[in-house]
Amino acid sequence: MAEFNRKSDTVPKPPESRENPTVGIAPSPSENIGQKRLADFDLDGKVFIVTGGARGLGLSLAEALAETGGKVYCFDREPKADEGWNEAARRADKFGGSLHYKQQDVQDTEGLDRTIAEIADKHQRLDGVIAAAGVQHLSPAQEWTRDEVNRMMDINYTGVMMTATSAARQMFKYKIHGSMCFIASMSGTIANKGLLSPVYNSSKAAVIQLARNLAMEWSPIRKDGTGGIRVNCISPGHILTPMVLKNFEEVPGLRETWEKENMMGRLAETTEFKGAALFLLSNASSFMTGNNLVIDGGHTAW
């Protein structure tokens, strides 16, 4: 008996990019020149979802989209957003965009699918997703249990996969040629000095590979006008987030170790990734898909 089932007996094949070229999503060279400053970054009227958007990096990235006119829905498992989120929502309104909070755990696949569909149906579109929800746990490899491994992979990898596929269904439904950005990590390509996190690092490596494969499958535009969805990753270096600050409490001297391991001698602030997110979710990156943007202060460059 087969362990997995397909909805069709036909063996699926990815669309042939040469036969389904992604044309028409790049702005015309004459479209924006001289008409509006930085028009390729303008997200006015577009709709986005950011998972892990209640605080930290996710909130900073959501704010970047809202500051340029986007309607941004922040998903998180907390019952309500904290004070920092409310202040960000106030600022977003000032810039012409908007932030909306939805309590939604990425592990609740049915709820996730339902919430994403409701947002897309309300606006008759869904233009992009940033999948930033994730957890970390420090422990020697031999101490991990099967349940602990499964839980971390369920949030860090499966949660990204389910968010992306649910969003893609809505983009296909409304024939939106959108963009997705997965928050991976430089930890997906290296082992971090001074930090025992084998499952977290493996989950981020899986996310990077997921982006490549979904980009191959969704980037071409099919004959019916669906597709044209670009998929990329951002791989940050060490950032000053609540999760990392907890690591510093658990591992004395870790901050000093990490600061000396990159070329800039410091750790990143969450706001330093806003420009990259805006780039990947806007027309400014219209020829970029299946890639991984490493922003790590030079950590992996030496």
Short mmCIF file of C-alpha atoms in Angstrom, two decimals:
data_model
loop_
_atom_site.label_atom_id
_atom_site.label_comp_id
_atom_site.label_asym_id
_atom_site.label_seq_id
_atom_site.Cartn_x
_atom_site.Cartn_y
_atom_site.Cartn_z
CA MET A 1 0.00 0.00 0.00
CA ALA A 2 1.32 3.46 -0.89
CA GLU A 3 2.31 5.55 2.09
CA PHE A 4 1.31 8.80 0.37
CA ASN A 5 -1.55 9.55 -1.98
CA ARG A 6 -1.96 11.89 -4.95
CA LYS A 7 -5.24 13.34 -6.10
CA SER A 8 -4.45 12.18 -9.63
CA ASP A 9 -2.93 9.02 -11.09
CA THR A 10 -0.87 11.17 -13.46
CA VAL A 11 2.71 11.72 -12.35
CA PRO A 12 3.00 15.51 -11.85
CA LYS A 13 5.65 17.49 -13.68
CA PRO A 14 6.69 21.09 -13.08
CA PRO A 15 5.58 23.61 -15.70
CA GLU A 16 8.14 24.16 -18.44
CA SER A 17 9.43 27.69 -17.87
CA ARG A 18 10.35 28.15 -21.54
CA GLU A 19 6.79 27.26 -22.57
CA ASN A 20 5.26 29.33 -19.74
CA PRO A 21 7.50 32.38 -19.46
CA THR A 22 6.83 34.80 -16.64
CA VAL A 23 6.20 37.90 -18.68
CA GLY A 24 4.11 40.91 -17.88
CA ILE A 25 4.91 41.16 -14.17
CA ALA A 26 7.98 43.35 -14.60
CA PRO A 27 7.24 47.06 -14.86
CA SER A 28 7.78 48.55 -18.29
CA PRO A 29 10.95 50.66 -18.51
CA SER A 30 8.75 53.62 -19.42
CA GLU A 31 6.03 52.92 -16.86
CA ASN A 32 7.59 54.43 -13.76
CA ILE A 33 10.42 56.62 -14.99
CA GLY A 34 9.81 60.23 -14.05
CA GLN A 35 6.30 59.58 -12.76
CA LYS A 36 6.71 58.66 -9.12
CA ARG A 37 9.73 58.38 -6.87
CA LEU A 38 10.72 54.74 -6.23
CA ALA A 39 7.51 53.52 -7.87
CA ASP A 40 8.81 49.94 -8.11
CA PHE A 41 8.58 49.76 -4.31
CA ASP A 42 5.02 51.10 -4.13
CA LEU A 43 2.61 48.57 -2.55
CA ASP A 44 -0.49 50.76 -2.51
CA GLY A 45 -3.66 48.67 -2.61
CA LYS A 46 -1.86 45.34 -2.29
CA VAL A 47 -2.64 42.75 0.38
CA PHE A 48 -0.08 40.78 2.39
CA ILE A 49 0.17 38.22 5.18
CA VAL A 50 3.06 38.03 7.67
CA THR A 51 3.26 35.07 10.03
CA GLY A 52 5.02 35.60 13.34
CA GLY A 53 3.99 39.23 13.02
CA ALA A 54 3.16 40.09 16.63
CA ARG A 55 6.63 41.29 17.54
CA GLY A 56 10.31 41.16 16.71
CA LEU A 57 11.49 40.56 13.15
CA GLY A 58 8.05 39.65 11.80
CA LEU A 59 6.55 42.92 13.00
CA SER A 60 9.41 44.97 11.54
CA LEU A 61 8.95 43.33 8.15
CA ALA A 62 5.18 43.82 8.28
CA GLU A 63 5.70 47.49 9.07
CA ALA A 64 7.94 47.86 6.00
CA LEU A 65 5.11 46.69 3.75
CA ALA A 66 2.54 48.90 5.46
CA GLU A 67 4.78 51.96 5.23
CA THR A 68 4.62 51.73 1.45
CA GLY A 69 0.85 51.38 1.24
CA GLY A 70 0.26 47.67 1.81
CA LYS A 71 -2.66 46.18 3.72
CA VAL A 72 -0.85 43.76 6.01
CA TYR A 73 -2.36 40.99 8.13
CA CYS A 74 -0.10 39.84 10.96
CA PHE A 75 -0.63 36.27 12.15
CA ASP A 76 0.58 35.02 15.51
CA ARG A 77 -0.55 32.51 18.13
CA GLU A 78 -0.84 35.12 20.90
CA PRO A 79 -4.45 36.11 21.78
CA LYS A 80 -3.73 39.75 21.04
CA ALA A 81 -0.91 41.94 19.86
CA ASP A 82 1.31 43.72 22.35
CA GLU A 83 1.82 47.43 22.85
CA GLY A 84 4.64 47.61 20.31
CA TRP A 85 2.39 46.19 17.60
CA ASN A 86 -0.31 48.76 18.35
CA GLU A 87 2.19 51.58 17.97
CA ALA A 88 3.34 50.11 14.64
CA ALA A 89 -0.27 49.98 13.46
CA ARG A 90 -0.67 53.66 14.32
CA ARG A 91 2.43 54.54 12.28
CA ALA A 92 1.26 52.42 9.34
CA ASP A 93 -2.01 54.33 9.17
CA LYS A 94 -0.04 57.55 9.01
CA PHE A 95 1.79 56.31 5.90
CA GLY A 96 -1.34 55.18 4.07
CA GLY A 97 -1.02 51.45 4.73
CA SER A 98 -2.59 49.35 7.47
CA LEU A 99 -1.75 46.58 9.95
CA HIS A 100 -4.35 44.06 11.07
CA TYR A 101 -3.85 41.39 13.74
CA LYS A 102 -5.16 37.82 13.50
CA GLN A 103 -4.63 35.20 16.17
CA GLN A 104 -3.58 32.26 14.02
CA ASP A 105 -1.16 29.47 14.83
CA VAL A 106 0.65 28.09 11.76
CA GLN A 107 0.31 24.59 13.26
CA ASP A 108 -3.47 24.84 12.87
CA THR A 109 -3.52 24.00 9.16
CA GLU A 110 -7.30 24.11 8.73
CA GLY A 111 -7.59 27.42 10.58
CA LEU A 112 -4.66 28.85 8.63
CA ASP A 113 -6.23 27.90 5.32
CA ARG A 114 -9.60 29.32 6.37
CA THR A 115 -8.15 32.63 7.61
CA ILE A 116 -6.04 33.15 4.48
CA ALA A 117 -9.04 32.40 2.26
CA GLU A 118 -11.20 34.88 4.19
CA ILE A 119 -8.62 37.65 3.72
CA ALA A 120 -8.22 36.94 0.00
CA ASP A 121 -11.99 36.76 -0.55
CA LYS A 122 -12.52 40.03 1.31
CA HIS A 123 -10.07 41.91 -0.92
CA GLN A 124 -10.43 39.73 -4.02
CA ARG A 125 -6.67 39.36 -4.06
CA LEU A 126 -3.59 38.28 -2.13
CA ASP A 127 -0.28 39.74 -3.28
CA GLY A 128 2.34 38.35 -0.97
CA VAL A 129 3.42 36.45 2.10
CA ILE A 130 6.28 36.70 4.56
CA ALA A 131 6.62 33.48 6.55
CA ALA A 132 8.50 34.52 9.68
CA ALA A 133 6.95 32.32 12.39
CA GLY A 134 9.54 30.12 14.07
CA VAL A 135 10.85 28.75 17.36
CA GLN A 136 14.24 27.71 18.67
CA HIS A 137 15.40 25.25 21.31
CA LEU A 138 18.96 24.69 22.53
CA SER A 139 19.88 21.14 23.42
CA PRO A 140 22.60 18.58 22.63
CA ALA A 141 21.59 16.28 19.78
CA GLN A 142 21.47 13.15 21.93
CA GLU A 143 18.88 14.71 24.26
CA TRP A 144 16.26 15.48 21.63
CA THR A 145 13.10 13.39 21.65
CA ARG A 146 11.08 12.49 18.59
CA ASP A 147 8.20 14.68 19.76
CA GLU A 148 10.51 17.69 20.24
CA VAL A 149 11.97 17.27 16.76
CA ASN A 150 8.53 16.93 15.22
CA ARG A 151 7.20 20.01 17.02
CA MET A 152 10.06 22.23 15.89
CA MET A 153 9.88 21.00 12.31
CA ASP A 154 6.10 21.39 12.40
CA ILE A 155 6.41 25.10 13.19
CA ASN A 156 9.63 26.04 11.40
CA TYR A 157 9.22 23.99 8.22
CA THR A 158 5.70 22.56 7.89
CA GLY A 159 4.20 25.87 9.04
CA VAL A 160 6.03 27.64 6.22
CA MET A 161 4.97 25.00 3.71
CA MET A 162 1.32 25.16 4.73
CA THR A 163 1.30 28.97 4.79
CA ALA A 164 2.81 29.08 1.31
CA THR A 165 0.50 26.49 -0.24
CA SER A 166 -2.59 28.05 1.30
CA ALA A 167 -1.58 31.48 0.01
CA ALA A 168 -0.74 30.07 -3.41
CA ARG A 169 -4.21 28.60 -3.74
CA GLN A 170 -5.67 32.08 -3.29
CA MET A 171 -3.16 33.68 -5.67
CA PHE A 172 -4.06 31.07 -8.28
CA LYS A 173 -7.78 31.62 -7.62
CA TYR A 174 -7.54 35.37 -8.23
CA LYS A 175 -4.71 35.09 -10.79
CA ILE A 176 -2.40 37.29 -8.76
CA HIS A 177 1.26 37.14 -9.75
CA GLY A 178 2.54 37.58 -6.23
CA SER A 179 5.69 37.12 -4.19
CA MET A 180 6.65 35.10 -1.13
CA CYS A 181 9.52 35.56 1.28
CA PHE A 182 10.50 32.86 3.76
CA ILE A 183 12.59 33.84 6.76
CA ALA A 184 15.32 31.23 6.87
CA SER A 185 18.67 31.86 8.57
CA MET A 186 22.37 31.76 7.93
CA SER A 187 22.04 28.81 10.34
CA GLY A 188 20.54 26.92 7.41
CA THR A 189 23.94 26.87 5.72
CA ILE A 190 26.42 26.81 8.63
CA ALA A 191 26.79 25.42 12.14
CA ASN A 192 26.80 28.28 14.65
CA LYS A 193 29.81 28.52 16.92
CA GLY A 194 28.87 28.23 20.57
CA LEU A 195 25.27 27.15 19.96
CA LEU A 196 23.84 23.63 20.04
CA SER A 197 20.74 23.84 17.86
CA PRO A 198 20.87 20.94 15.37
CA VAL A 199 17.14 20.77 14.68
CA TYR A 200 16.62 24.52 14.34
CA ASN A 201 19.50 24.75 11.87
CA SER A 202 18.17 21.78 9.92
CA SER A 203 14.70 23.30 9.78
CA LYS A 204 16.11 26.49 8.25
CA ALA A 205 18.08 24.50 5.68
CA ALA A 206 14.80 22.83 4.75
CA VAL A 207 13.12 26.22 4.33
CA ILE A 208 15.83 27.38 1.92
CA GLN A 209 15.37 24.27 -0.17
CA LEU A 210 11.58 24.62 -0.03
CA ALA A 211 11.82 28.11 -1.52
CA ARG A 212 13.85 26.82 -4.47
CA ASN A 213 11.34 24.07 -5.22
CA LEU A 214 8.23 26.21 -4.88
CA ALA A 215 9.85 28.86 -7.08
CA MET A 216 10.38 26.21 -9.77
CA GLU A 217 6.77 25.10 -9.52
CA TRP A 218 5.01 28.46 -9.25
CA SER A 219 7.15 31.05 -11.07
CA PRO A 220 6.05 30.17 -14.65
CA ILE A 221 2.75 31.66 -15.79
CA ARG A 222 0.40 28.99 -17.08
CA LYS A 223 -1.87 29.27 -20.10
CA ASP A 224 -4.83 30.18 -17.87
CA GLY A 225 -2.93 33.12 -16.36
CA THR A 226 -2.19 31.48 -13.01
CA GLY A 227 1.28 31.24 -11.54
CA GLY A 228 3.86 33.98 -11.75
CA ILE A 229 4.53 33.63 -8.02
CA ARG A 230 8.10 34.39 -7.06
CA VAL A 231 9.51 32.64 -3.97
CA ASN A 232 12.68 33.73 -2.17
CA CYS A 233 14.32 33.56 1.25
CA ILE A 234 16.02 35.99 3.58
CA SER A 235 18.72 34.39 5.71
CA PRO A 236 19.51 36.77 8.56
CA GLY A 237 22.57 36.60 10.74
CA HIS A 238 22.25 37.04 14.48
CA ILE A 239 19.52 39.54 15.38
CA LEU A 240 18.61 41.11 18.70
CA THR A 241 15.19 39.49 19.11
CA PRO A 242 13.47 38.19 22.27
CA MET A 243 14.42 34.65 21.20
CA VAL A 244 18.12 35.55 20.88
CA LEU A 245 18.16 37.49 24.13
CA LYS A 246 16.89 34.31 25.81
CA ASN A 247 19.81 32.43 24.24
CA PHE A 248 22.20 34.90 25.86
CA GLU A 249 20.68 34.13 29.26
CA GLU A 250 21.09 30.40 28.66
CA VAL A 251 24.65 30.53 27.29
CA PRO A 252 27.01 32.94 29.11
CA GLY A 253 29.46 34.66 26.76
CA LEU A 254 27.44 33.80 23.64
CA ARG A 255 26.79 37.41 22.70
CA GLU A 256 30.49 38.23 22.78
CA THR A 257 31.26 35.15 20.67
CA TRP A 258 28.73 36.10 18.02
CA GLU A 259 29.75 39.76 17.92
CA LYS A 260 33.34 38.91 17.10
CA GLU A 261 32.36 36.33 14.48
CA ASN A 262 31.07 38.82 11.90
CA MET A 263 32.88 41.58 10.03
CA MET A 264 30.85 44.37 11.62
CA GLY A 265 31.50 43.38 15.23
CA ARG A 266 27.88 43.70 16.33
CA LEU A 267 24.47 42.06 16.09
CA ALA A 268 21.60 43.23 13.90
CA GLU A 269 18.46 45.13 14.81
CA THR A 270 15.18 43.82 13.39
CA THR A 271 14.66 47.06 11.48
CA GLU A 272 17.76 46.40 9.38
CA PHE A 273 15.85 43.80 7.35
CA LYS A 274 12.91 45.99 6.35
CA GLY A 275 14.49 47.09 3.08
CA ALA A 276 15.19 43.51 2.01
CA ALA A 277 11.59 42.45 2.69
CA LEU A 278 10.21 45.41 0.76
CA PHE A 279 12.56 44.61 -2.13
CA LEU A 280 11.44 40.96 -2.31
CA LEU A 281 7.71 41.68 -2.00
CA SER A 282 7.67 44.50 -4.56
CA ASN A 283 8.25 44.94 -8.28
CA ALA A 284 11.80 46.00 -7.47
CA SER A 285 12.75 42.30 -7.44
CA SER A 286 10.64 41.22 -10.43
CA PHE A 287 13.46 39.06 -11.89
CA MET A 288 14.40 37.33 -8.63
CA THR A 289 13.05 33.94 -7.63
CA GLY A 290 14.36 30.74 -6.05
CA ASN A 291 17.09 32.63 -4.26
CA ASN A 292 18.38 33.13 -0.73
CA LEU A 293 19.39 36.63 0.36
CA VAL A 294 22.01 36.32 3.13
CA ILE A 295 22.19 39.38 5.40
CA ASP A 296 24.63 38.52 8.18
CA GLY A 297 27.11 41.36 8.67
CA GLY A 298 29.71 39.30 6.81
CA HIS A 299 29.50 36.35 9.22
CA THR A 300 29.57 33.69 6.48
CA ALA A 301 31.96 35.57 4.21
CA TRP A 302 35.16 34.63 6.07
#
